[in-house]
Coordinates of C-alpha atoms (C1' of nucleotides) in Angstrom, one line a residue:
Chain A
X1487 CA 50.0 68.2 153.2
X1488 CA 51.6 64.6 153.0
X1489 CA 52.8 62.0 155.5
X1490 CA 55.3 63.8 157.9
X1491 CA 58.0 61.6 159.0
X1492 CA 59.7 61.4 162.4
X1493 CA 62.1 63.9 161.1
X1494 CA 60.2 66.5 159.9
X1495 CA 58.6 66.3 163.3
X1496 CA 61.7 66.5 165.3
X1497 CA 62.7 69.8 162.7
X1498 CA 59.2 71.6 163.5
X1499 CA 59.7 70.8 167.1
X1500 CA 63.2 72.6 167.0
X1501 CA 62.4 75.4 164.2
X1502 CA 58.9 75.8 166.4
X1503 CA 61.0 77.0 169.6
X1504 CA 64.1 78.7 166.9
X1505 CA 63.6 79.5 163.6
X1506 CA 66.7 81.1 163.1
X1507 CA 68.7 77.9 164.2
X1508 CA 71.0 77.0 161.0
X1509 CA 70.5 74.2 158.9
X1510 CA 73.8 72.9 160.0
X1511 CA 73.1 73.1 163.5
X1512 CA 69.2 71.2 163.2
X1513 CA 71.0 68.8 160.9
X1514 CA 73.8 67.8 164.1
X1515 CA 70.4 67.2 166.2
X1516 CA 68.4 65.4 164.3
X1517 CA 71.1 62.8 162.0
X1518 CA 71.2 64.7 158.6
X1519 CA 73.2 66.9 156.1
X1520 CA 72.4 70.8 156.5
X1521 CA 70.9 70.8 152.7
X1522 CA 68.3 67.4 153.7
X1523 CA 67.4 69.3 156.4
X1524 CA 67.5 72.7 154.0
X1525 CA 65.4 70.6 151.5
X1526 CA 62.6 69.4 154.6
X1527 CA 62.0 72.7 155.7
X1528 CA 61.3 74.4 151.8
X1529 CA 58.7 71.4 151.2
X1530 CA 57.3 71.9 154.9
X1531 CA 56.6 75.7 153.7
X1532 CA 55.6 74.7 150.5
X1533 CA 53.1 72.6 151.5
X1534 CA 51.5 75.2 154.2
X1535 CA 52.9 72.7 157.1
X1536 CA 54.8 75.8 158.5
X1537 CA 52.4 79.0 157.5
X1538 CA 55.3 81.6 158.6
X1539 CA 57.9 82.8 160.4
X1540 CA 57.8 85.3 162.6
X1541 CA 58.7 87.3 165.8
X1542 CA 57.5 87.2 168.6
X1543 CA 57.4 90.7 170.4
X1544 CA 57.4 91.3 174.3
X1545 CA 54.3 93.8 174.2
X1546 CA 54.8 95.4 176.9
X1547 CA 58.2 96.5 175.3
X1548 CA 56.2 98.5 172.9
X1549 CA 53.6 100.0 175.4
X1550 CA 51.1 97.2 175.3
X1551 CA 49.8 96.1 178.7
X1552 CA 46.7 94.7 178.5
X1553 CA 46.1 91.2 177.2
X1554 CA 42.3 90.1 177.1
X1555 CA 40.4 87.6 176.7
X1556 CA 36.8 88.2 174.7
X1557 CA 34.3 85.8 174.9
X1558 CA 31.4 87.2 172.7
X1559 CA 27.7 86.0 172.5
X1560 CA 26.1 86.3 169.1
X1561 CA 22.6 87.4 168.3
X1562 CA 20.9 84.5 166.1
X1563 CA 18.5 86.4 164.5
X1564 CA 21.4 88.1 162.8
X1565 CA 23.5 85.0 161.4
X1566 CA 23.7 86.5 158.1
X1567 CA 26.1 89.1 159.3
X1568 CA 28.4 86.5 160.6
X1569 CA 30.7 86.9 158.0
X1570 CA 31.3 90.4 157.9
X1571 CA 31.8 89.9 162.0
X1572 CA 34.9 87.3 160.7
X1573 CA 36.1 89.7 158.1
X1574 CA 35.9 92.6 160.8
X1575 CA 37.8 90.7 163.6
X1576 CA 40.4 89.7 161.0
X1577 CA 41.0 93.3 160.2
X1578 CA 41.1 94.5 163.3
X1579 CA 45.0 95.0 164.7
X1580 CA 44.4 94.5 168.2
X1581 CA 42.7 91.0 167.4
X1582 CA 45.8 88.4 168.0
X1583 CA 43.6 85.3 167.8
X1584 CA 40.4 84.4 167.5
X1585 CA 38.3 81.1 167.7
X1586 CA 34.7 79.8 166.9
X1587 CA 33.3 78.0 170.2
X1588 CA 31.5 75.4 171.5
X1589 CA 30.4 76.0 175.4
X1590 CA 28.7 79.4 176.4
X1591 CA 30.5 82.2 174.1
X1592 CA 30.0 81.6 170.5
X1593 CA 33.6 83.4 169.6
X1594 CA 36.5 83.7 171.9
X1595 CA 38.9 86.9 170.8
X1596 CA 42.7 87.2 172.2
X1597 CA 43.0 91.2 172.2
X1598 CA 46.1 93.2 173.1
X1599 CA 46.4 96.9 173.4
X1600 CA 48.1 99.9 175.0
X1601 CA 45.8 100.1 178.3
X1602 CA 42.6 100.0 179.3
X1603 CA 41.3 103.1 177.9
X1604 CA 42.2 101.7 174.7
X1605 CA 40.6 98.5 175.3
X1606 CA 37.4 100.3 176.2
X1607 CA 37.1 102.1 172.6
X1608 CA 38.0 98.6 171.1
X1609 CA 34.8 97.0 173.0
X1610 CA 32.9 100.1 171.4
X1611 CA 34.0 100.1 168.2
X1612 CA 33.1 96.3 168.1
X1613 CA 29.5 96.8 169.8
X1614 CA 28.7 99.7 167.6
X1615 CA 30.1 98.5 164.1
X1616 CA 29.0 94.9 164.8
X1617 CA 25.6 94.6 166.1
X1618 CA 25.3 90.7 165.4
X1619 CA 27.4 90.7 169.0
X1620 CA 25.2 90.4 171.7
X1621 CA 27.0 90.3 175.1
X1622 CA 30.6 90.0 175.8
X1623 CA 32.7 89.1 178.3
X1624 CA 36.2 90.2 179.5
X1625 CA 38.9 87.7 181.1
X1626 CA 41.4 90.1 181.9
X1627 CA 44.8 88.9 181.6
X1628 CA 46.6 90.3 184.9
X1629 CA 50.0 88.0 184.3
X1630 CA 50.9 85.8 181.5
X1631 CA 52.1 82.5 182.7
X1632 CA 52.9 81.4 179.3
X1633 CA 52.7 82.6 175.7
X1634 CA 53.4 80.9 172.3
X1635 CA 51.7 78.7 169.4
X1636 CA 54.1 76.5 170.0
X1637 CA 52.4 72.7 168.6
X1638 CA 53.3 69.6 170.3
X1639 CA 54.8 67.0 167.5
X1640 CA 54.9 64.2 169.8
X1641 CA 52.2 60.9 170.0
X1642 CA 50.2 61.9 172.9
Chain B
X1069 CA 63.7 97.8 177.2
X1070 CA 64.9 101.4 176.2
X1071 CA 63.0 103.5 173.9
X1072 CA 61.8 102.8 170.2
X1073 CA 61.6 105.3 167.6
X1074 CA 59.4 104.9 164.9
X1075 CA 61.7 103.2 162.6
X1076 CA 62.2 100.3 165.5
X1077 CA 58.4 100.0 165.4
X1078 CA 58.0 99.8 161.3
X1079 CA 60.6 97.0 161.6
X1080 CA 58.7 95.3 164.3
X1081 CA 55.2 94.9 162.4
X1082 CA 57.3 93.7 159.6
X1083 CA 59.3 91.1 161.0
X1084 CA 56.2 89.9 163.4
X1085 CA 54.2 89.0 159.7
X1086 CA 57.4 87.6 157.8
X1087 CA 60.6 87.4 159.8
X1088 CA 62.3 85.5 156.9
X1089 CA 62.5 89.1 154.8
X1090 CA 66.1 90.0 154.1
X1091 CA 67.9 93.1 155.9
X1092 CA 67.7 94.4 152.4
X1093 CA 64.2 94.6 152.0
X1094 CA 62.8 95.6 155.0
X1095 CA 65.6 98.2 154.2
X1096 CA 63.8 99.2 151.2
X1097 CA 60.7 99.8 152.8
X1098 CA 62.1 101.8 155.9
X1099 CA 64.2 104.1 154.5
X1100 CA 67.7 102.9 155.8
X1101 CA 70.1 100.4 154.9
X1102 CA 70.6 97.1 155.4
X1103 CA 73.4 97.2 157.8
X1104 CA 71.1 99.9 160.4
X1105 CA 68.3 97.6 159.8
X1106 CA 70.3 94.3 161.1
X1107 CA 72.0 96.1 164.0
X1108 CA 68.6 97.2 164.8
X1109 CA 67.5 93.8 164.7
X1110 CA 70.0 93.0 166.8
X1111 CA 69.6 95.5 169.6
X1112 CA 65.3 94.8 169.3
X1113 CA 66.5 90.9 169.9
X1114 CA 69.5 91.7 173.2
X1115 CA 67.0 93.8 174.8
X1116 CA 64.1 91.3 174.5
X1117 CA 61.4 93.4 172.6
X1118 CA 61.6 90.5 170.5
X1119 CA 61.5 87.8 172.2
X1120 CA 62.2 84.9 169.7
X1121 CA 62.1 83.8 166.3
X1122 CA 59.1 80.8 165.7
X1123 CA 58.0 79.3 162.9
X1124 CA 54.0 78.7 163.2
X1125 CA 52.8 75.4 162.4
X1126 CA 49.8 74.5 160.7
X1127 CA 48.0 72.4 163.8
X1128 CA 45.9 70.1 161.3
X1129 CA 48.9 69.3 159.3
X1130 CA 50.7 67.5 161.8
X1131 CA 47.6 65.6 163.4
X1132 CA 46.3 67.9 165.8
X1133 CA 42.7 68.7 165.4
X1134 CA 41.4 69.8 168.3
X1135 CA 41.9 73.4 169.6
X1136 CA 40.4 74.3 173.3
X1137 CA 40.0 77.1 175.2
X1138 CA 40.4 76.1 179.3
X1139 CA 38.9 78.3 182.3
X1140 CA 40.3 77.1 185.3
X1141 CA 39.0 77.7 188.5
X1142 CA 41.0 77.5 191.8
X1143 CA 40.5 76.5 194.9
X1144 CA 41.5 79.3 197.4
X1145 CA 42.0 76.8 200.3
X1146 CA 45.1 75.8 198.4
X1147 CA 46.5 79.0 197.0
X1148 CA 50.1 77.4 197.9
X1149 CA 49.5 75.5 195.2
X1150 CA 49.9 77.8 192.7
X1151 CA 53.0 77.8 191.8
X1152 CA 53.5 74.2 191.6
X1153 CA 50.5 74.4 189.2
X1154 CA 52.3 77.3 187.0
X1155 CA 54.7 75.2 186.7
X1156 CA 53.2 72.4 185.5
X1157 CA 51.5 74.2 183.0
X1158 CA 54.7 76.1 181.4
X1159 CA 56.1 72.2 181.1
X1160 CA 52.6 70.6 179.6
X1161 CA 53.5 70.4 176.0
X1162 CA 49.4 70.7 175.5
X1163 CA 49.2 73.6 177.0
X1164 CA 50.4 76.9 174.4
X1165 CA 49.5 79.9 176.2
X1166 CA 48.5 80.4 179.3
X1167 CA 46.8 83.6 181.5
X1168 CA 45.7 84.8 184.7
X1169 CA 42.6 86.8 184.3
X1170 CA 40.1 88.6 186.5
X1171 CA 36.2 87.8 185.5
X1172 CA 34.7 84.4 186.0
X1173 CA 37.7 82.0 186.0
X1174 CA 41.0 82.4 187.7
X1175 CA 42.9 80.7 185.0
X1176 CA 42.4 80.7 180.6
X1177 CA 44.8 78.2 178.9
X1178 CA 45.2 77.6 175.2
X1179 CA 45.5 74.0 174.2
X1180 CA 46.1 72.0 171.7
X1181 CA 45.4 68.1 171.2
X1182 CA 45.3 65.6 168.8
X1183 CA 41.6 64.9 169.1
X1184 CA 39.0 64.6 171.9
X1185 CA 40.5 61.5 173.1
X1186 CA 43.8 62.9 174.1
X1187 CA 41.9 66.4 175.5
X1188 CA 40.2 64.1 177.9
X1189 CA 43.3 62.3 179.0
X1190 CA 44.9 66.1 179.6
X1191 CA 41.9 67.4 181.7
X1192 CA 42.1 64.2 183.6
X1193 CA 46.0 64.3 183.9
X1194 CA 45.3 68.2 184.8
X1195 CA 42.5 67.3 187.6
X1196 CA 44.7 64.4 189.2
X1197 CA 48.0 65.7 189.3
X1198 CA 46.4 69.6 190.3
X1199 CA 44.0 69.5 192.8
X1200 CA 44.6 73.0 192.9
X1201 CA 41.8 72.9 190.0
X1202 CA 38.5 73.4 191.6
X1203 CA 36.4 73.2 187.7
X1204 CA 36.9 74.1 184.7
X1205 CA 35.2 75.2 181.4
X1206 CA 35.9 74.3 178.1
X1207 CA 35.5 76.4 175.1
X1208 CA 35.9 74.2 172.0
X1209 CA 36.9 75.7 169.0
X1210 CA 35.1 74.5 166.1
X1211 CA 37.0 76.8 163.6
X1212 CA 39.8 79.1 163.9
X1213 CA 39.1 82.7 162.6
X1214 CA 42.7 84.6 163.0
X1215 CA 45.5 82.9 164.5
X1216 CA 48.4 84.5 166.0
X1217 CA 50.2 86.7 168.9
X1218 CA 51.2 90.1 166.3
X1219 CA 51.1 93.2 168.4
X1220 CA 49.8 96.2 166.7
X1221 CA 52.8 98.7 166.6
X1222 CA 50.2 101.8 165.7
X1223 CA 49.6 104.7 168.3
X1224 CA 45.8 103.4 169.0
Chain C
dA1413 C1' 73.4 106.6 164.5
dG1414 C1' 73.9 105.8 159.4
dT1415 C1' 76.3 104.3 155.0
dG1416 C1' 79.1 101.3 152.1
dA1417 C1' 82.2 97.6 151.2
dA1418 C1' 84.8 93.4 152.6
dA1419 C1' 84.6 89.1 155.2
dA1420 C1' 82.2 85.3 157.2
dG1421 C1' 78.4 82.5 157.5
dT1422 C1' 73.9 80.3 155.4
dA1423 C1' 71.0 78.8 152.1
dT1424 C1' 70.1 77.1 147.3
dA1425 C1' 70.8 74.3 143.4
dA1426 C1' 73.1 70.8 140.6
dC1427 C1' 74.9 66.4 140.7
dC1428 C1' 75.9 61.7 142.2
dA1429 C1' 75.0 57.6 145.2
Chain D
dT184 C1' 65.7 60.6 149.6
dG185 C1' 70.3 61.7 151.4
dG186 C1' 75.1 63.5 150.8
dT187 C1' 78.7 66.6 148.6
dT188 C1' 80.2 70.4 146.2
dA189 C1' 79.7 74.9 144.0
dT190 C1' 77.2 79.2 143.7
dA191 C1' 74.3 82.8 145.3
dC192 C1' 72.6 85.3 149.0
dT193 C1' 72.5 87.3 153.7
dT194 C1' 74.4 88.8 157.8
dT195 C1' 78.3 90.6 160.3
dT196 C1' 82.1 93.4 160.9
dC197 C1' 84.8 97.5 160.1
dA198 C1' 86.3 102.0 158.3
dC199 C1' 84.4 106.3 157.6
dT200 C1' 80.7 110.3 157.7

DNA sequence: AGTGAAAAGTATAACCA
DNA sequence: TGGTTATACTTTTCACT
């Protein structure tokens, strides 16, 4: 991953909100021809700068209401099934996100699924088949004030 | 939002892991043809089940190292706040998903900094300009296991 | 609704500055 | 590296089932 310029910035800060804005229309924002612009964006993939594209779905639109947040404790006498605990999370569909923490979780999980029934057999399935969790704790998400990857390009 | 049948929903977990794939080939692996599968697209897109196009950006690769997970707490003497803090939060370019959630905090934000430096100069721009803010937590991620927002499209 | 074919719009690649 | 042109590909529109 080489030295970004300021115009591959100001690309992934437009293609970051749109993807599906034209060449020709990034290349009018930012001061280039479509194909320099078509050109930035193949080496920006290339090089793993942009990972993917994708959509982003409205889950409730598709009968998913309930957003949470997992904050899981792990047992340390049991570090050596750490890994399959990784490989498990990053199987499991409902799993959107999932972080290794500082502070008093040792794993933060962003879950989504239909309701809270279904959330309920998640939390089992993951205390059952993964043992090396402890304790968890739910942070309900009851509105969603904003949602997105969305990374900042600019100095600060 | 009407209703999806299940060839809206086979489209949807496709185009939320790759939504560069051609009409064509998501064709292929539905069963239609192209032409249903864009004017599916197309109605999935008006009626806001998708909700946009992004391309996901490698943090590291463009300078930002430092991934946190924020639990805000709020002072209820101020609730008239809110808002005004909500606000301030959908504009914070920092700040990439945010949640109201039952359970210990009142708040969970995702951000994402360019290193410790600049997340100190947020919380402090965060506990200065929102007084709203009674404490906060933060859960610093140390490595990131599974990153994104894909809803499962299954029945579970 | 779906299919297939023509038309319009984009992206890719070759070439020159 | 950027711009221009030509080619290939994709999406959009339309006539028809």
């Amino acid at each position: 991953m080489p030295d970004l310029d300021d115009l591959d910035l100001r690309i992934l800060d437009l293609v970051q909100e749109d993807a599906e804005m034209p060449g020709e229309a990034i290349a009018g924002r930012v001061g280039l021809s479509a194909s320099a612009v078509q050109r930035r964006l193949s080496r920006l993939k290339r090089d793993g700068v942009i990972e993917k594209v994708v959509a982003l779905v409205e889950p409730r639109s598709i009968g998913r209401t309930v957003t949470v947040l997992v904050e899981v404790e792990i047992d340390n006498e049991r570090r050596s099934a750490l890994e399959a605990f990784q490989r498990w999370v990053v199987e499991a569909p409902e799993v959107q996100s999932c972080w290794y923490v500082t502070g008093d979780a040792d794993y933060a999980l962003l879950v989504s699924t239909r309701d809270l029934d279904s959330y309920n057999s998640f939390i089992e399935r993951l205390m059952t088949e993964q043992p090396v969790v402890r304790k968890y704790k739910s942070l309900i998400a009851l509105k969603t004030i904003k949602r997105g990857l969305k990374v900042a390009t600019n100095p600060d």
